[in-house]
Amino acid sequence: MELEVRHLRALCAIADTGSLHKAARQLGMSQPSLTTQLRRIENALGAELFARGRTGCRPTALGRSVLTRARPLVDGMAALVTETRAEAARADGPRLRVGSTASRALPGWLRRLRARFPGTDVGLRVDVSARTLLREVAAGRLDVAFVHEVEGSPLHVPEGLEHRLLVAREPQFVSLSPAHPAAARPVVDLADLARDHWMVDPAVDGEWDGLRRVLTAAGIDPPLLHGDYHTAASLIALGEAVAPCQPTSVPREDLAVRPLRGDPLAVRLLLYARPTTPLTPLHATLAEAYREAAHRAPPYRAWLHAGGTAPPCLSGTDAGRAGRH
């Protein structure tokens, strides 16, 4: 087998994520397919490139040597594609390539960006991994990235990126079945969920560690499930699980959203771009969109009205208005 750029890209993804599961999701393929591909690469080179263990995959000494040579090739190919696409885009008109982790503020932000920059083709890429999006910005494949950073789990930010803070500490609420006994109360104690299955997506940077740290600090050790949040919503509706959620989440008939007492779970919301991208108008439109999303979420409005610490984009009259809607 001859090595191709896609094989080198797979090796870099495994090294960057430390996990075959996360790397497979990043590459858009199944974990068994990636495992088979890695085995073929190692067979072609005649040596083991990664040590597999319970905590993930780590490069061997030879693996680190291969990665040192592979990364410039992968980056060079990515730059070639990016620069070619950019040149083609300039002929077709201006473009703004937006990256984001999941957020209820996204629809309003895109709407405002298209109104603020008429004639600009505004594209969107959503990814569960903030680190992946930041690397895409650093490599020039995205112009801006709106990401969240789990409290206690700092993001690794590539050099040369600039940022603007949107929310210094956004509380994370909990989603649970409306039939759950704790859903009858406006605020939920962690202890009330000690026997529930908590579901978390391990591909979301820092979320698994952040939740485990908070549960341990609360002195509880509930069973944990791994899965994406689309699956989680189905299990929650059936009363089979609970899960952290954004405060801008809107309740449904089959899903309740409640704040946690003391707000033990939280994230920072940040906007990143290269120095050549003007952040001020992007940040201003995002703040407006976030405010709109917060106003539309009854649990978040109630939390603010009850005295929750409002982020700057909801401070002053905005916070009060959110409480009265």
Short mmCIF file of C-alpha atoms in Angstrom, two decimals:
data_model
loop_
_atom_site.label_atom_id
_atom_site.label_comp_id
_atom_site.label_asym_id
_atom_site.label_seq_id
_atom_site.Cartn_x
_atom_site.Cartn_y
_atom_site.Cartn_z
CA MET A 1 0.00 0.00 0.00
CA GLU A 2 1.28 3.46 -0.92
CA LEU A 3 0.77 6.22 1.63
CA GLU A 4 -1.48 9.09 0.57
CA VAL A 5 -2.22 12.49 2.08
CA ARG A 6 -5.48 11.12 3.54
CA HIS A 7 -3.46 8.51 5.47
CA LEU A 8 -1.18 11.20 6.89
CA ARG A 9 -4.23 13.30 7.76
CA ALA A 10 -5.66 10.33 9.68
CA LEU A 11 -2.42 9.92 11.67
CA CYS A 12 -2.45 13.62 12.58
CA ALA A 13 -6.09 13.43 13.65
CA ILE A 14 -5.42 10.45 15.92
CA ALA A 15 -2.44 12.22 17.49
CA ASP A 16 -4.34 15.50 17.96
CA THR A 17 -7.43 13.92 19.54
CA GLY A 18 -5.70 11.08 21.38
CA SER A 19 -8.61 8.84 20.49
CA LEU A 20 -9.65 6.70 17.53
CA HIS A 21 -13.30 7.51 18.28
CA LYS A 22 -12.77 11.28 18.28
CA ALA A 23 -10.45 11.15 15.28
CA ALA A 24 -13.01 9.15 13.31
CA ARG A 25 -15.71 11.72 14.05
CA GLN A 26 -13.38 14.53 13.05
CA LEU A 27 -12.57 12.78 9.77
CA GLY A 28 -16.18 11.89 9.05
CA MET A 29 -15.72 8.12 9.09
CA SER A 30 -16.57 5.21 11.37
CA GLN A 31 -14.20 4.10 14.12
CA PRO A 32 -13.85 0.53 12.70
CA SER A 33 -12.86 1.99 9.31
CA LEU A 34 -10.25 4.22 10.91
CA THR A 35 -8.92 1.33 13.01
CA THR A 36 -8.55 -0.78 9.86
CA GLN A 37 -6.86 2.09 8.04
CA LEU A 38 -4.39 2.62 10.88
CA ARG A 39 -3.56 -1.10 10.90
CA ARG A 40 -2.85 -0.97 7.15
CA ILE A 41 -0.66 2.11 7.53
CA GLU A 42 1.33 0.44 10.30
CA ASN A 43 1.66 -2.75 8.24
CA ALA A 44 2.90 -0.71 5.27
CA LEU A 45 5.53 0.99 7.42
CA GLY A 46 6.37 -2.14 9.34
CA ALA A 47 6.01 -0.68 12.82
CA GLU A 48 3.46 0.38 15.44
CA LEU A 49 2.86 4.13 15.35
CA PHE A 50 0.45 4.42 18.28
CA ALA A 51 0.25 2.71 21.65
CA ARG A 52 -3.39 1.87 22.40
CA GLY A 53 -4.55 1.92 26.00
CA ARG A 54 -7.59 2.49 28.17
CA THR A 55 -6.94 6.24 28.16
CA GLY A 56 -6.61 6.51 24.37
CA CYS A 57 -3.91 6.44 21.69
CA ARG A 58 -0.46 7.92 22.14
CA PRO A 59 2.27 8.10 19.46
CA THR A 60 5.21 5.77 19.89
CA ALA A 61 8.73 7.14 19.42
CA LEU A 62 8.60 6.13 15.76
CA GLY A 63 5.07 7.54 15.51
CA ARG A 64 6.31 10.94 16.69
CA SER A 65 9.02 10.83 14.04
CA VAL A 66 6.50 10.04 11.32
CA LEU A 67 4.15 12.80 12.55
CA THR A 68 6.99 15.33 12.45
CA ARG A 69 7.35 14.67 8.71
CA ALA A 70 3.63 14.19 8.03
CA ARG A 71 2.33 17.45 9.46
CA PRO A 72 4.12 19.79 7.01
CA LEU A 73 2.82 17.68 4.11
CA VAL A 74 -0.76 17.75 5.42
CA ASP A 75 -0.58 21.48 6.15
CA GLY A 76 0.94 22.13 2.75
CA MET A 77 -1.84 20.29 0.96
CA ALA A 78 -4.46 22.08 3.08
CA ALA A 79 -2.86 25.45 2.26
CA LEU A 80 -2.84 24.59 -1.43
CA VAL A 81 -6.56 23.80 -1.38
CA THR A 82 -7.40 26.83 0.79
CA GLU A 83 -5.47 29.28 -1.35
CA THR A 84 -6.93 27.88 -4.55
CA ARG A 85 -10.47 28.11 -3.19
CA ALA A 86 -9.81 31.62 -1.89
CA GLU A 87 -8.56 32.71 -5.31
CA ALA A 88 -11.65 31.22 -6.94
CA ALA A 89 -13.89 32.87 -4.33
CA ARG A 90 -12.39 36.30 -5.01
CA ALA A 91 -13.52 35.95 -8.61
CA ASP A 92 -17.06 35.14 -7.48
CA GLY A 93 -17.35 37.76 -4.75
CA PRO A 94 -16.59 38.13 -1.02
CA ARG A 95 -17.08 35.21 1.35
CA LEU A 96 -17.25 34.86 5.12
CA ARG A 97 -16.60 31.36 6.43
CA VAL A 98 -18.08 30.94 9.89
CA GLY A 99 -17.37 28.06 12.26
CA SER A 100 -19.26 27.36 15.46
CA THR A 101 -19.98 24.82 18.12
CA ALA A 102 -23.73 24.28 18.57
CA SER A 103 -25.60 27.37 19.74
CA ARG A 104 -29.17 28.67 19.67
CA ALA A 105 -27.70 32.06 18.72
CA LEU A 106 -26.51 30.77 15.34
CA PRO A 107 -29.66 31.41 13.23
CA GLY A 108 -29.95 34.99 14.45
CA TRP A 109 -26.23 35.59 13.97
CA LEU A 110 -26.25 34.35 10.38
CA ARG A 111 -29.30 36.49 9.64
CA ARG A 112 -27.58 39.58 11.00
CA LEU A 113 -24.30 38.85 9.21
CA ARG A 114 -26.08 38.61 5.86
CA ALA A 115 -27.85 41.90 6.54
CA ARG A 116 -24.63 43.58 7.75
CA PHE A 117 -22.56 42.33 4.78
CA PRO A 118 -24.89 42.34 1.75
CA GLY A 119 -23.45 40.56 -1.26
CA THR A 120 -21.20 38.41 0.94
CA ASP A 121 -21.56 34.65 0.75
CA VAL A 122 -21.80 33.64 4.44
CA GLY A 123 -20.97 29.95 4.91
CA LEU A 124 -21.29 27.88 8.08
CA ARG A 125 -19.53 24.86 9.53
CA VAL A 126 -20.78 23.43 12.84
CA ASP A 127 -18.51 21.06 14.78
CA VAL A 128 -18.71 19.63 18.30
CA SER A 129 -14.97 20.24 18.75
CA ALA A 130 -13.88 23.80 19.49
CA ARG A 131 -10.24 22.78 19.04
CA THR A 132 -10.96 21.56 15.51
CA LEU A 133 -12.62 24.85 14.61
CA LEU A 134 -9.73 26.89 16.01
CA ARG A 135 -7.25 24.88 13.96
CA GLU A 136 -9.39 25.54 10.88
CA VAL A 137 -9.24 29.29 11.57
CA ALA A 138 -5.46 29.19 12.10
CA ALA A 139 -5.06 27.28 8.82
CA GLY A 140 -7.17 29.79 6.92
CA ARG A 141 -10.01 27.42 6.16
CA LEU A 142 -12.40 29.44 8.36
CA ASP A 143 -12.51 33.20 8.90
CA VAL A 144 -14.05 33.17 12.38
CA ALA A 145 -15.07 30.63 15.01
CA PHE A 146 -17.62 30.97 17.81
CA VAL A 147 -16.72 28.40 20.46
CA HIS A 148 -17.33 27.50 24.08
CA GLU A 149 -14.68 26.61 26.65
CA VAL A 150 -15.73 24.34 29.52
CA GLU A 151 -14.86 25.81 32.90
CA GLY A 152 -11.71 24.14 34.23
CA SER A 153 -10.74 22.73 30.81
CA PRO A 154 -8.87 25.48 28.90
CA LEU A 155 -8.80 25.23 25.13
CA HIS A 156 -5.53 24.89 23.28
CA VAL A 157 -5.54 27.98 21.06
CA PRO A 158 -3.18 28.09 18.06
CA GLU A 159 -0.73 30.98 18.03
CA GLY A 160 -1.65 34.12 16.15
CA LEU A 161 -5.41 34.12 16.75
CA GLU A 162 -7.23 37.06 18.28
CA HIS A 163 -10.39 36.73 20.35
CA ARG A 164 -13.32 38.62 21.81
CA LEU A 165 -15.18 37.44 24.89
CA LEU A 166 -18.95 37.13 24.55
CA VAL A 167 -19.88 35.57 27.91
CA ALA A 168 -17.39 35.11 30.74
CA ARG A 169 -19.49 32.51 32.56
CA GLU A 170 -22.60 31.02 31.01
CA PRO A 171 -24.33 28.60 33.41
CA GLN A 172 -25.18 25.19 32.04
CA PHE A 173 -28.68 23.93 32.86
CA VAL A 174 -29.95 20.36 32.91
CA SER A 175 -32.49 18.76 30.59
CA LEU A 176 -34.71 16.03 32.03
CA SER A 177 -38.04 14.40 31.47
CA PRO A 178 -41.05 16.50 32.55
CA ALA A 179 -42.15 13.42 34.52
CA HIS A 180 -38.93 13.45 36.58
CA PRO A 181 -39.68 14.42 40.22
CA ALA A 182 -37.00 17.14 40.10
CA ALA A 183 -38.74 18.80 37.14
CA ALA A 184 -41.50 19.91 39.51
CA ARG A 185 -39.08 22.41 41.09
CA PRO A 186 -37.78 25.62 39.47
CA VAL A 187 -34.18 24.85 40.48
CA VAL A 188 -32.64 21.38 40.61
CA ASP A 189 -30.05 20.11 43.09
CA LEU A 190 -27.36 17.78 41.79
CA ALA A 191 -28.21 15.42 44.62
CA ASP A 192 -31.70 15.00 43.12
CA LEU A 193 -30.06 13.50 40.02
CA ALA A 194 -27.57 11.23 41.80
CA ARG A 195 -29.26 8.02 40.61
CA ASP A 196 -30.00 9.14 37.07
CA HIS A 197 -27.96 8.20 34.03
CA TRP A 198 -26.10 11.32 32.91
CA MET A 199 -25.37 11.50 29.18
CA VAL A 200 -22.44 13.44 27.76
CA ASP A 201 -20.80 13.64 24.34
CA PRO A 202 -17.10 12.77 24.81
CA ALA A 203 -16.30 14.43 21.47
CA VAL A 204 -17.14 17.86 22.95
CA ASP A 205 -13.82 19.22 24.19
CA GLY A 206 -13.62 19.28 27.98
CA GLU A 207 -17.27 18.38 28.61
CA TRP A 208 -16.66 14.87 29.94
CA ASP A 209 -13.91 16.03 32.32
CA GLY A 210 -15.91 19.08 33.40
CA LEU A 211 -19.02 17.09 34.27
CA ARG A 212 -17.06 14.39 36.08
CA ARG A 213 -15.22 17.05 38.10
CA VAL A 214 -18.47 18.75 39.16
CA LEU A 215 -20.18 15.48 40.09
CA THR A 216 -17.18 14.38 42.13
CA ALA A 217 -17.09 17.72 43.96
CA ALA A 218 -20.79 17.25 44.80
CA GLY A 219 -20.00 13.84 46.30
CA ILE A 220 -22.10 11.86 43.85
CA ASP A 221 -21.13 9.18 41.36
CA PRO A 222 -24.06 8.61 38.97
CA PRO A 223 -23.80 6.25 35.98
CA LEU A 224 -22.56 8.06 32.87
CA LEU A 225 -23.50 7.39 29.26
CA HIS A 226 -21.56 8.46 26.17
CA GLY A 227 -23.42 9.64 23.09
CA ASP A 228 -24.32 12.62 20.95
CA TYR A 229 -27.00 15.02 22.15
CA HIS A 230 -29.52 14.04 19.49
CA THR A 231 -29.52 10.56 21.04
CA ALA A 232 -29.59 12.12 24.49
CA ALA A 233 -32.78 14.05 23.70
CA SER A 234 -34.55 10.82 22.80
CA LEU A 235 -33.42 9.09 26.00
CA ILE A 236 -34.31 12.11 28.14
CA ALA A 237 -37.83 12.21 26.71
CA LEU A 238 -38.23 8.57 27.73
CA GLY A 239 -36.96 9.27 31.24
CA GLU A 240 -33.84 7.16 30.68
CA ALA A 241 -31.24 9.94 31.11
CA VAL A 242 -30.52 13.54 32.05
CA ALA A 243 -27.92 15.78 30.40
CA PRO A 244 -26.29 19.21 30.67
CA CYS A 245 -27.71 21.76 28.25
CA GLN A 246 -27.32 25.39 27.23
CA PRO A 247 -29.47 27.89 29.16
CA THR A 248 -30.80 29.15 25.82
CA SER A 249 -32.42 25.73 25.28
CA VAL A 250 -36.17 25.97 24.84
CA PRO A 251 -38.27 23.36 26.71
CA ARG A 252 -40.52 20.98 24.78
CA GLU A 253 -43.56 18.97 25.81
CA ASP A 254 -41.31 15.94 26.28
CA LEU A 255 -38.25 17.75 27.67
CA ALA A 256 -37.87 20.06 30.67
CA VAL A 257 -35.00 22.52 31.18
CA ARG A 258 -33.99 23.61 34.68
CA PRO A 259 -31.06 25.54 36.22
CA LEU A 260 -28.80 23.74 38.68
CA ARG A 261 -28.55 25.16 42.18
CA GLY A 262 -25.37 27.15 42.56
CA ASP A 263 -24.60 26.95 38.82
CA PRO A 264 -21.78 24.39 39.22
CA LEU A 265 -21.42 23.80 35.46
CA ALA A 266 -20.40 26.70 33.24
CA VAL A 267 -18.64 27.63 29.99
CA ARG A 268 -17.02 30.69 28.44
CA LEU A 269 -18.25 31.83 25.05
CA LEU A 270 -15.55 33.23 22.75
CA LEU A 271 -15.10 34.48 19.22
CA TYR A 272 -11.76 33.78 17.48
CA ALA A 273 -10.29 35.01 14.20
CA ARG A 274 -6.98 35.80 12.55
CA PRO A 275 -5.73 39.41 12.87
CA THR A 276 -6.82 40.18 9.30
CA THR A 277 -10.49 39.52 10.12
CA PRO A 278 -12.35 42.46 11.71
CA LEU A 279 -13.82 41.12 14.93
CA THR A 280 -15.81 44.17 16.07
CA PRO A 281 -18.80 43.87 13.69
CA LEU A 282 -18.81 40.07 14.04
CA HIS A 283 -18.86 40.33 17.83
CA ALA A 284 -21.58 43.02 17.82
CA THR A 285 -23.92 40.98 15.62
CA LEU A 286 -23.25 37.85 17.68
CA ALA A 287 -24.06 39.69 20.93
CA GLU A 288 -27.38 40.81 19.45
CA ALA A 289 -28.17 37.25 18.36
CA TYR A 290 -27.26 35.82 21.77
CA ARG A 291 -29.50 38.37 23.47
CA GLU A 292 -32.35 37.35 21.16
CA ALA A 293 -31.82 33.65 21.91
CA ALA A 294 -31.76 34.32 25.67
CA HIS A 295 -35.01 36.28 25.51
CA ARG A 296 -36.69 33.36 23.77
CA ALA A 297 -35.72 30.81 26.45
CA PRO A 298 -38.14 30.89 29.43
CA PRO A 299 -35.78 29.04 31.84
CA TYR A 300 -32.95 31.49 31.10
CA ARG A 301 -35.30 34.49 31.50
CA ALA A 302 -36.50 33.14 34.84
CA TRP A 303 -32.92 32.54 35.99
CA LEU A 304 -31.97 36.12 35.11
CA HIS A 305 -35.11 37.51 36.75
CA ALA A 306 -34.31 35.54 39.93
CA GLY A 307 -30.94 37.26 40.23
CA GLY A 308 -28.64 35.22 38.02
CA THR A 309 -25.47 37.05 37.01
CA ALA A 310 -26.18 38.47 33.57
CA PRO A 311 -23.38 38.40 30.97
CA PRO A 312 -22.42 41.80 29.52
CA CYS A 313 -24.60 41.30 26.42
CA LEU A 314 -27.59 40.85 28.80
CA SER A 315 -26.58 43.39 31.44
CA GLY A 316 -28.51 46.41 32.57
CA THR A 317 -31.82 46.96 30.84
CA ASP A 318 -31.33 43.88 28.68
CA ALA A 319 -31.26 41.60 31.71
CA GLY A 320 -34.36 43.25 33.09
CA ARG A 321 -36.17 42.98 29.79
CA ALA A 322 -35.23 39.31 29.57
CA GLY A 323 -36.89 38.75 32.92
CA ARG A 324 -40.14 40.46 31.86
CA HIS A 325 -40.69 38.76 28.48
#
